[in-house]
mmCIF file of N, CA and C in Angstrom:
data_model
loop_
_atom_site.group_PDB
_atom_site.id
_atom_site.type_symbol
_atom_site.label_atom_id
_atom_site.label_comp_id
_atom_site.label_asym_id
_atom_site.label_seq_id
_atom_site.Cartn_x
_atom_site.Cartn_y
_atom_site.Cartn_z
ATOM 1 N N UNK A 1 -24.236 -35.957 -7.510
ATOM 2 C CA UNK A 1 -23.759 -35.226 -6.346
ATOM 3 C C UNK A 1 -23.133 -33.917 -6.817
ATOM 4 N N UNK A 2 -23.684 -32.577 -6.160
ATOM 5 C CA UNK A 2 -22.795 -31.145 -6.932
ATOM 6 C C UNK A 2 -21.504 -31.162 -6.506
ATOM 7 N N UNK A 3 -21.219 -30.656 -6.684
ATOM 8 C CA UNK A 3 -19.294 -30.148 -6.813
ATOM 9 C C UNK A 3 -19.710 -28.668 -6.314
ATOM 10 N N UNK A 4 -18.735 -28.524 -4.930
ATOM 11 C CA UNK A 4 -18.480 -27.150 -4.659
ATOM 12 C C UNK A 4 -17.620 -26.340 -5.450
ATOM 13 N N UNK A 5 -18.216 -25.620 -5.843
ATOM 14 C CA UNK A 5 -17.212 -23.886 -6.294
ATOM 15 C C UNK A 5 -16.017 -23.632 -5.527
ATOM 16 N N UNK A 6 -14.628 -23.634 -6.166
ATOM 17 C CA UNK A 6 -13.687 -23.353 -5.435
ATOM 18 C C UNK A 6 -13.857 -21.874 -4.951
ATOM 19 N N UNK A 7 -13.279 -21.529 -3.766
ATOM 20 C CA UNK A 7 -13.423 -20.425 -3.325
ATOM 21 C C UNK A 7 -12.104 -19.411 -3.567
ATOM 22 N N UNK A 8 -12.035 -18.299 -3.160
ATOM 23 C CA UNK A 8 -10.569 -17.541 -2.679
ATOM 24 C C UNK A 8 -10.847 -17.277 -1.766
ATOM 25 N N UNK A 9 -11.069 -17.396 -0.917
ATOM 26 C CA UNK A 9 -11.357 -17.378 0.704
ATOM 27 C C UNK A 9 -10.211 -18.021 1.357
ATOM 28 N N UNK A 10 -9.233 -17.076 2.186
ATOM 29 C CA UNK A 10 -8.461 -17.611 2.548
ATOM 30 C C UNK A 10 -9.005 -19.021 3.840
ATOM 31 N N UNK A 11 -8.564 -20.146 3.968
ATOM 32 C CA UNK A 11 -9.231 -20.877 4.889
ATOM 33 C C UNK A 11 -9.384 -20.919 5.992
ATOM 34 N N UNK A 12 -7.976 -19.901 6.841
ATOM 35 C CA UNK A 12 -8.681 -19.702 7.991
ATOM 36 C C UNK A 12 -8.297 -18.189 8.113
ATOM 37 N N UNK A 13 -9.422 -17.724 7.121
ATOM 38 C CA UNK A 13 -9.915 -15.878 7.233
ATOM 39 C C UNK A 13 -8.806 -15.315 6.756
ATOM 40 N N UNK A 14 -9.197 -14.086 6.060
ATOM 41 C CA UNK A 14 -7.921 -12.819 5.922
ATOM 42 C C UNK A 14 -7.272 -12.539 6.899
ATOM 43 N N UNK A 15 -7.648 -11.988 8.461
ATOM 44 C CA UNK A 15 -6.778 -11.917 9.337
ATOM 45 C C UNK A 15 -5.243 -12.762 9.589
ATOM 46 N N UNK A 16 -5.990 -13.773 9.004
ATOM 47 C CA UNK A 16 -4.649 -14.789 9.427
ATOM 48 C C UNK A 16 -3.446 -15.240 8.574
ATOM 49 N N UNK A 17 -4.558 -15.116 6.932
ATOM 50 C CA UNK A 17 -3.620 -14.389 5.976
ATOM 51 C C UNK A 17 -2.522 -13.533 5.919
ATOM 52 N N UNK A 18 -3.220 -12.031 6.813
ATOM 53 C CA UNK A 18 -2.499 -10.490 6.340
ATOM 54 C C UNK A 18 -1.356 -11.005 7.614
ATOM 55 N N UNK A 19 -1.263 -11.825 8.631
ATOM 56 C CA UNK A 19 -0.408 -12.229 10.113
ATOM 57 C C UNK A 19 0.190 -12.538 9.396
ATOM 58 N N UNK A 20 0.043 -14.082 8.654
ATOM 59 C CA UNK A 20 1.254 -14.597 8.570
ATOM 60 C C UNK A 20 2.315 -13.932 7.234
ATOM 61 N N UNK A 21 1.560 -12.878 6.175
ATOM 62 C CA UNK A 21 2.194 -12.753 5.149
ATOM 63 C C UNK A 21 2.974 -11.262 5.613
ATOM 64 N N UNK A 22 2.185 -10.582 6.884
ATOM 65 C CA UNK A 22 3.711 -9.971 7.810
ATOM 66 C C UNK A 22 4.611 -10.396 8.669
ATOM 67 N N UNK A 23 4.309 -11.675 9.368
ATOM 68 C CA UNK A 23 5.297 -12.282 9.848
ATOM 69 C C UNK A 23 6.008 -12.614 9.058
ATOM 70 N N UNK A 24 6.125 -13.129 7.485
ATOM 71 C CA UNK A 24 7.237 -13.774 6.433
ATOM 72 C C UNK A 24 7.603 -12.685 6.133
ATOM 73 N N UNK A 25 6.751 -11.434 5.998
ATOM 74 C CA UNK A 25 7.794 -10.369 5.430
ATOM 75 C C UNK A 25 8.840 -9.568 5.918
ATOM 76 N N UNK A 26 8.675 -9.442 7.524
ATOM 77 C CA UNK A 26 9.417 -8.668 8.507
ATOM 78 C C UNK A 26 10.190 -10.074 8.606
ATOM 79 N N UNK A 27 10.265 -11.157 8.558
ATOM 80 C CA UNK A 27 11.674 -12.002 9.032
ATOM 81 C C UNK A 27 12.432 -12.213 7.419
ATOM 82 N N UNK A 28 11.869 -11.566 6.743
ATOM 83 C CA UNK A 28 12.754 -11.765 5.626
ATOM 84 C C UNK A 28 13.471 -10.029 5.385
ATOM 85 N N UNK A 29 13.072 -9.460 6.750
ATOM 86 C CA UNK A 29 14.132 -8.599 6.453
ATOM 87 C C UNK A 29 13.106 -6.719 6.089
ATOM 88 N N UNK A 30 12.224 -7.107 5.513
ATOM 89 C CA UNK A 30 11.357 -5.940 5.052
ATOM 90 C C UNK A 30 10.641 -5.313 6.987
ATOM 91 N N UNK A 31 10.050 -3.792 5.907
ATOM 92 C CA UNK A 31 9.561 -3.142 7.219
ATOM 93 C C UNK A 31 8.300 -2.663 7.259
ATOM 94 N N UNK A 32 7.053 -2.943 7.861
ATOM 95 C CA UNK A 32 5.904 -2.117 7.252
ATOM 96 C C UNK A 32 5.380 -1.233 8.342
ATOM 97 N N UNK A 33 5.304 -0.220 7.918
ATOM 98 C CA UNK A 33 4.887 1.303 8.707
ATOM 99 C C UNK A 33 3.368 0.850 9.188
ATOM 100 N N UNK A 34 2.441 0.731 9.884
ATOM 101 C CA UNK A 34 1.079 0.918 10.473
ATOM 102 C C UNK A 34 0.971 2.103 11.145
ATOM 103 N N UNK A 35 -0.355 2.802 11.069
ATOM 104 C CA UNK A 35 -0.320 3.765 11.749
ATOM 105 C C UNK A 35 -0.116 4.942 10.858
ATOM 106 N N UNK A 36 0.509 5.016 9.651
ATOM 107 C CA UNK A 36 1.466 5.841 9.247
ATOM 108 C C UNK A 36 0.343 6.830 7.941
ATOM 109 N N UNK A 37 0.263 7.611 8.400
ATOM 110 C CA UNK A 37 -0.727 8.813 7.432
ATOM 111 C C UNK A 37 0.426 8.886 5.789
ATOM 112 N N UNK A 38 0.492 8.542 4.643
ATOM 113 C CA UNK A 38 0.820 9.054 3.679
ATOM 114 C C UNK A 38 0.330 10.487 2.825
ATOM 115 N N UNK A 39 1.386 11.396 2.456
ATOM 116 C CA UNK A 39 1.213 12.880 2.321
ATOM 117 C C UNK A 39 1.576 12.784 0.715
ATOM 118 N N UNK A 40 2.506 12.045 0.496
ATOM 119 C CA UNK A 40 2.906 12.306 -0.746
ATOM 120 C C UNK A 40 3.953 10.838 -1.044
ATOM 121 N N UNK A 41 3.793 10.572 -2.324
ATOM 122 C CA UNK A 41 4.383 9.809 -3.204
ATOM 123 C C UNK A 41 4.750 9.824 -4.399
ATOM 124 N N UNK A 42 6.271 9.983 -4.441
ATOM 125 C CA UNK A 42 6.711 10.142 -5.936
ATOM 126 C C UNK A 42 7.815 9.007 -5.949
ATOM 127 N N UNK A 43 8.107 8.545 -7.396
ATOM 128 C CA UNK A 43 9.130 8.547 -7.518
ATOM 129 C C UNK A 43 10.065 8.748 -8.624
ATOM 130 N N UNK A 44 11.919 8.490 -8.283
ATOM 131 C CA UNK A 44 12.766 8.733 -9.022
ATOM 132 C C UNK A 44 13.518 7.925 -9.370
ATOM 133 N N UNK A 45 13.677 7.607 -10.918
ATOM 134 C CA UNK A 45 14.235 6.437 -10.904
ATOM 135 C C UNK A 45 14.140 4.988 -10.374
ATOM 136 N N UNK A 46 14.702 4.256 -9.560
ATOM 137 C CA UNK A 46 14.127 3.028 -9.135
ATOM 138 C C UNK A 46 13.791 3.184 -7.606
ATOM 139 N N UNK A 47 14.192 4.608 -7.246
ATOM 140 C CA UNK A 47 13.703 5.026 -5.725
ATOM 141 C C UNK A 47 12.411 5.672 -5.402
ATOM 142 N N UNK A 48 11.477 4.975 -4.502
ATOM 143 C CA UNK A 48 10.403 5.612 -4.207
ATOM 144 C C UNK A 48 10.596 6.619 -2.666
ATOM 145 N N UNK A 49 10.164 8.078 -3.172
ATOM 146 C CA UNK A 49 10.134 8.683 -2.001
ATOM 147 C C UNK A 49 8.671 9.061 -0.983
ATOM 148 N N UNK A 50 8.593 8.743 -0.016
ATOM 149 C CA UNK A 50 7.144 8.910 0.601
ATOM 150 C C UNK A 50 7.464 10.520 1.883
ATOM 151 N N UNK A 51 6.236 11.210 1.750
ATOM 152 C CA UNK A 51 6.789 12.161 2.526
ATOM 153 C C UNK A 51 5.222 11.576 3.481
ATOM 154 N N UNK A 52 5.314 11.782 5.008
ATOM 155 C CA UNK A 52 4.170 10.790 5.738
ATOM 156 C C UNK A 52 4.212 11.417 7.218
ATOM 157 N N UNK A 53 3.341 11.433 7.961
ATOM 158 C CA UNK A 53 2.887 11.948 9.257
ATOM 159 C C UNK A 53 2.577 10.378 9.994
ATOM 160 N N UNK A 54 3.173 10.524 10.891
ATOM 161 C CA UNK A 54 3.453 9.083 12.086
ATOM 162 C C UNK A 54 3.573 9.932 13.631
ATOM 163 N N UNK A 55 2.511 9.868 14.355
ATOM 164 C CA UNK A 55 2.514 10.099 15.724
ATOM 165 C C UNK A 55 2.310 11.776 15.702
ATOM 166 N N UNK A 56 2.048 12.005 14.862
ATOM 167 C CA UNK A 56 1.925 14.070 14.216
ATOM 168 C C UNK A 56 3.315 14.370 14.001
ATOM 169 N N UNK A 57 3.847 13.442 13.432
ATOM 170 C CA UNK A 57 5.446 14.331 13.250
ATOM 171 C C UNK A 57 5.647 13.511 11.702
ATOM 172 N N UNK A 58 6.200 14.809 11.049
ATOM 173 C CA UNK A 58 6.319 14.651 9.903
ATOM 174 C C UNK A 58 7.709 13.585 9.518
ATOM 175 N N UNK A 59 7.647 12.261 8.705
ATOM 176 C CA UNK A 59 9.050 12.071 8.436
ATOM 177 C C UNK A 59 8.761 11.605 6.524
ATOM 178 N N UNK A 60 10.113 11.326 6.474
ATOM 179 C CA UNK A 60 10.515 11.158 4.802
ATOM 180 C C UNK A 60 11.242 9.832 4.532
ATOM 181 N N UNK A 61 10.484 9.037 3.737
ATOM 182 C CA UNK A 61 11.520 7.672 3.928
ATOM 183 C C UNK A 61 11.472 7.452 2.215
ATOM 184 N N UNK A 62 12.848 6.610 2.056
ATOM 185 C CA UNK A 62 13.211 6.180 0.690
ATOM 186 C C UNK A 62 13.094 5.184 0.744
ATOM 187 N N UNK A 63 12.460 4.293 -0.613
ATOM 188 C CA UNK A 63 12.618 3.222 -0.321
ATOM 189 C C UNK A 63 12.947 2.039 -1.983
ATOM 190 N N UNK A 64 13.688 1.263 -1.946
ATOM 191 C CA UNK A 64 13.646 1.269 -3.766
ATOM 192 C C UNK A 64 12.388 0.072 -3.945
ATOM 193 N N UNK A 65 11.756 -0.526 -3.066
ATOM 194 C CA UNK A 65 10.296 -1.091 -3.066
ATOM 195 C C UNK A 65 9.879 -0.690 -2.715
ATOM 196 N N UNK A 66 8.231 -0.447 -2.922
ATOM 197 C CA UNK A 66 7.156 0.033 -2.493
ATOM 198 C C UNK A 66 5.653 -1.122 -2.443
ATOM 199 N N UNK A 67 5.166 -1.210 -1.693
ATOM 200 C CA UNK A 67 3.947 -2.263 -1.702
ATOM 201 C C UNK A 67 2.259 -1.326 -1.655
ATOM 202 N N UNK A 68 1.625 -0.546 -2.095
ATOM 203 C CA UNK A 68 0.672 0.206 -1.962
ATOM 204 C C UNK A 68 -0.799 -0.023 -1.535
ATOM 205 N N UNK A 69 -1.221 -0.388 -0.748
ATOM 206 C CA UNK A 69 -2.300 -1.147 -0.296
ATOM 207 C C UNK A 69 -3.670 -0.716 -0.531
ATOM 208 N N UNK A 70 -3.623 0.975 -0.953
ATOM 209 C CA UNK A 70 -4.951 1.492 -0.282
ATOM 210 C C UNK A 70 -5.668 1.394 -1.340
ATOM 211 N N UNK A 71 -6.920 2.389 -1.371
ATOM 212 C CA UNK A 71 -7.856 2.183 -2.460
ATOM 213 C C UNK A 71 -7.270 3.321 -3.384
ATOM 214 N N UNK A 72 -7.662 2.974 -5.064
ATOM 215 C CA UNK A 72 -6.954 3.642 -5.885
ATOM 216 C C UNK A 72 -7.598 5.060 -5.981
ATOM 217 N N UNK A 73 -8.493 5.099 -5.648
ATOM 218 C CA UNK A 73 -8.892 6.708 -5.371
ATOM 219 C C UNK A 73 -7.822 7.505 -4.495
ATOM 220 N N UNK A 74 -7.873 6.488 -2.805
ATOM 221 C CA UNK A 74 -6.913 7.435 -2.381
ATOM 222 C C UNK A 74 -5.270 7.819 -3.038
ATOM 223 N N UNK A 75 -5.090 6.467 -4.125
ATOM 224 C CA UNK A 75 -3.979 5.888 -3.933
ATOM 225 C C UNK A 75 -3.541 7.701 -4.978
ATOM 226 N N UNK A 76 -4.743 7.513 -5.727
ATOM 227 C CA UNK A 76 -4.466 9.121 -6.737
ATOM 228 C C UNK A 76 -4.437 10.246 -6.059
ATOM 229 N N UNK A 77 -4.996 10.160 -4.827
ATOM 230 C CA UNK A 77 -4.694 12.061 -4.338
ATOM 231 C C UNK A 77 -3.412 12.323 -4.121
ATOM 232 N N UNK A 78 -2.494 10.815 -3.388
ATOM 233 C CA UNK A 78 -1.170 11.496 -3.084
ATOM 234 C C UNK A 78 -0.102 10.928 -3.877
ATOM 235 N N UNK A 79 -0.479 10.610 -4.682
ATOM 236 C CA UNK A 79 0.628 10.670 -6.309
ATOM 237 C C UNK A 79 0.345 11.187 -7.398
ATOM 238 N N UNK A 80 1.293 12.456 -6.921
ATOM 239 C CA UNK A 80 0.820 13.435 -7.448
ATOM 240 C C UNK A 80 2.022 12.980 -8.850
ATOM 241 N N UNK A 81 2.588 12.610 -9.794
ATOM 242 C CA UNK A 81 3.298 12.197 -10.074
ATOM 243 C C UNK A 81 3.096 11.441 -11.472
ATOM 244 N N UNK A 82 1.383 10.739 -11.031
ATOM 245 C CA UNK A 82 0.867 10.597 -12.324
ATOM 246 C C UNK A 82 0.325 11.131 -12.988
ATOM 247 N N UNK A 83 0.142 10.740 -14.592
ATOM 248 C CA UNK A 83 -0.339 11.105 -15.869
ATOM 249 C C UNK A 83 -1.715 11.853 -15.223
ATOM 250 N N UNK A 84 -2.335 12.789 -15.754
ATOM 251 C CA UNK A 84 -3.432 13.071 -15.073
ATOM 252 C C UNK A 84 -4.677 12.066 -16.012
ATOM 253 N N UNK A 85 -4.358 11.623 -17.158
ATOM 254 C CA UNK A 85 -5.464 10.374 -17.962
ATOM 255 C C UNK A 85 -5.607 9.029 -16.780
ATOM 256 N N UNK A 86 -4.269 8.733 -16.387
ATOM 257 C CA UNK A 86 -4.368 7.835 -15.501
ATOM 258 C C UNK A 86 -5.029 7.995 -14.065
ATOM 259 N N UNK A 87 -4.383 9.421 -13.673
ATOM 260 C CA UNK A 87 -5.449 9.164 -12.285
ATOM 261 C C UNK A 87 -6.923 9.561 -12.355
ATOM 262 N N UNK A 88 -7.674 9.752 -13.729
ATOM 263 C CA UNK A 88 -8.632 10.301 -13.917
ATOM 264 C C UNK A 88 -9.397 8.854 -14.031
ATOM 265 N N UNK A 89 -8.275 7.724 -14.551
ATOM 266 C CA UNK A 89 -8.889 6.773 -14.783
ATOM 267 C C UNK A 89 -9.446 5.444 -13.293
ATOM 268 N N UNK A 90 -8.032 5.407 -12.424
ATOM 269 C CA UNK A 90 -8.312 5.661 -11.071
ATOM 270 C C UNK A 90 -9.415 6.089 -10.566
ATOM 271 N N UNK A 91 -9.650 7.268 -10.433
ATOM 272 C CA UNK A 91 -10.953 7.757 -9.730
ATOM 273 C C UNK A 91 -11.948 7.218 -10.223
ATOM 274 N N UNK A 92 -12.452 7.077 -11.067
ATOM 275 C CA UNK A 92 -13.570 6.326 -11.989
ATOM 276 C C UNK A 92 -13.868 4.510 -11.188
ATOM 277 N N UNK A 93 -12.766 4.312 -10.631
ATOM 278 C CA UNK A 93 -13.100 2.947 -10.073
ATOM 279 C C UNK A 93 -13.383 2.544 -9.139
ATOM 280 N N UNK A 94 -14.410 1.415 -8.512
ATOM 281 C CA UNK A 94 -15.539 1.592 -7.807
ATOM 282 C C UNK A 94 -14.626 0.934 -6.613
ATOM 283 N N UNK A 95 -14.890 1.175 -5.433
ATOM 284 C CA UNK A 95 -14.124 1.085 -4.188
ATOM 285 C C UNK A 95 -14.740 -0.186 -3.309
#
């Protein structure tokens, strides 16, 4: 008799995954922006600063965590901040 291949497939879908792992994160207190255009990302020390367009109005938030979701191509246009070997190395990776 075969043996199924374990999967990573969440079991009931990513959607329900990305729900519940923002519902645990907003009741534990954290905040996540949707919607929110990122312009720029640096940071200083253990503070990350994001400069970002939300509703066409420009705002600036600090934050000393950061969670970065997007693809590392984009993730290199607006951190501007890194090594340029590194974001050269970034771009090179397949999306």
């Amino acid at each position: 008799m075969p043996t199924e291949a374990p999967t990573a497939y969440p079991a009931n879908g990513f959607l329900d995954f990305a729900e519940k792992l923002v519902s645990k994160f907003m009741n534990s207190g954290g905040k996540i922006y949707f919607n929110t255009e990122i312009n720029k990302l640096s940071s200083i020390k253990s503070q990350t600063n994001i400069e970002a367009m939300q509703n066409n109005k420009k705002i600036n938030f600090k934050f000393d965590k950061t969670i970065v979701t997007t693809p590392s191509q984009l993730f290199a246009k607006f951190t501007h901040q890194l090594p340029p070997s590194y974001k050269a190395s970034l771009k090179k990776l397949k999306t």
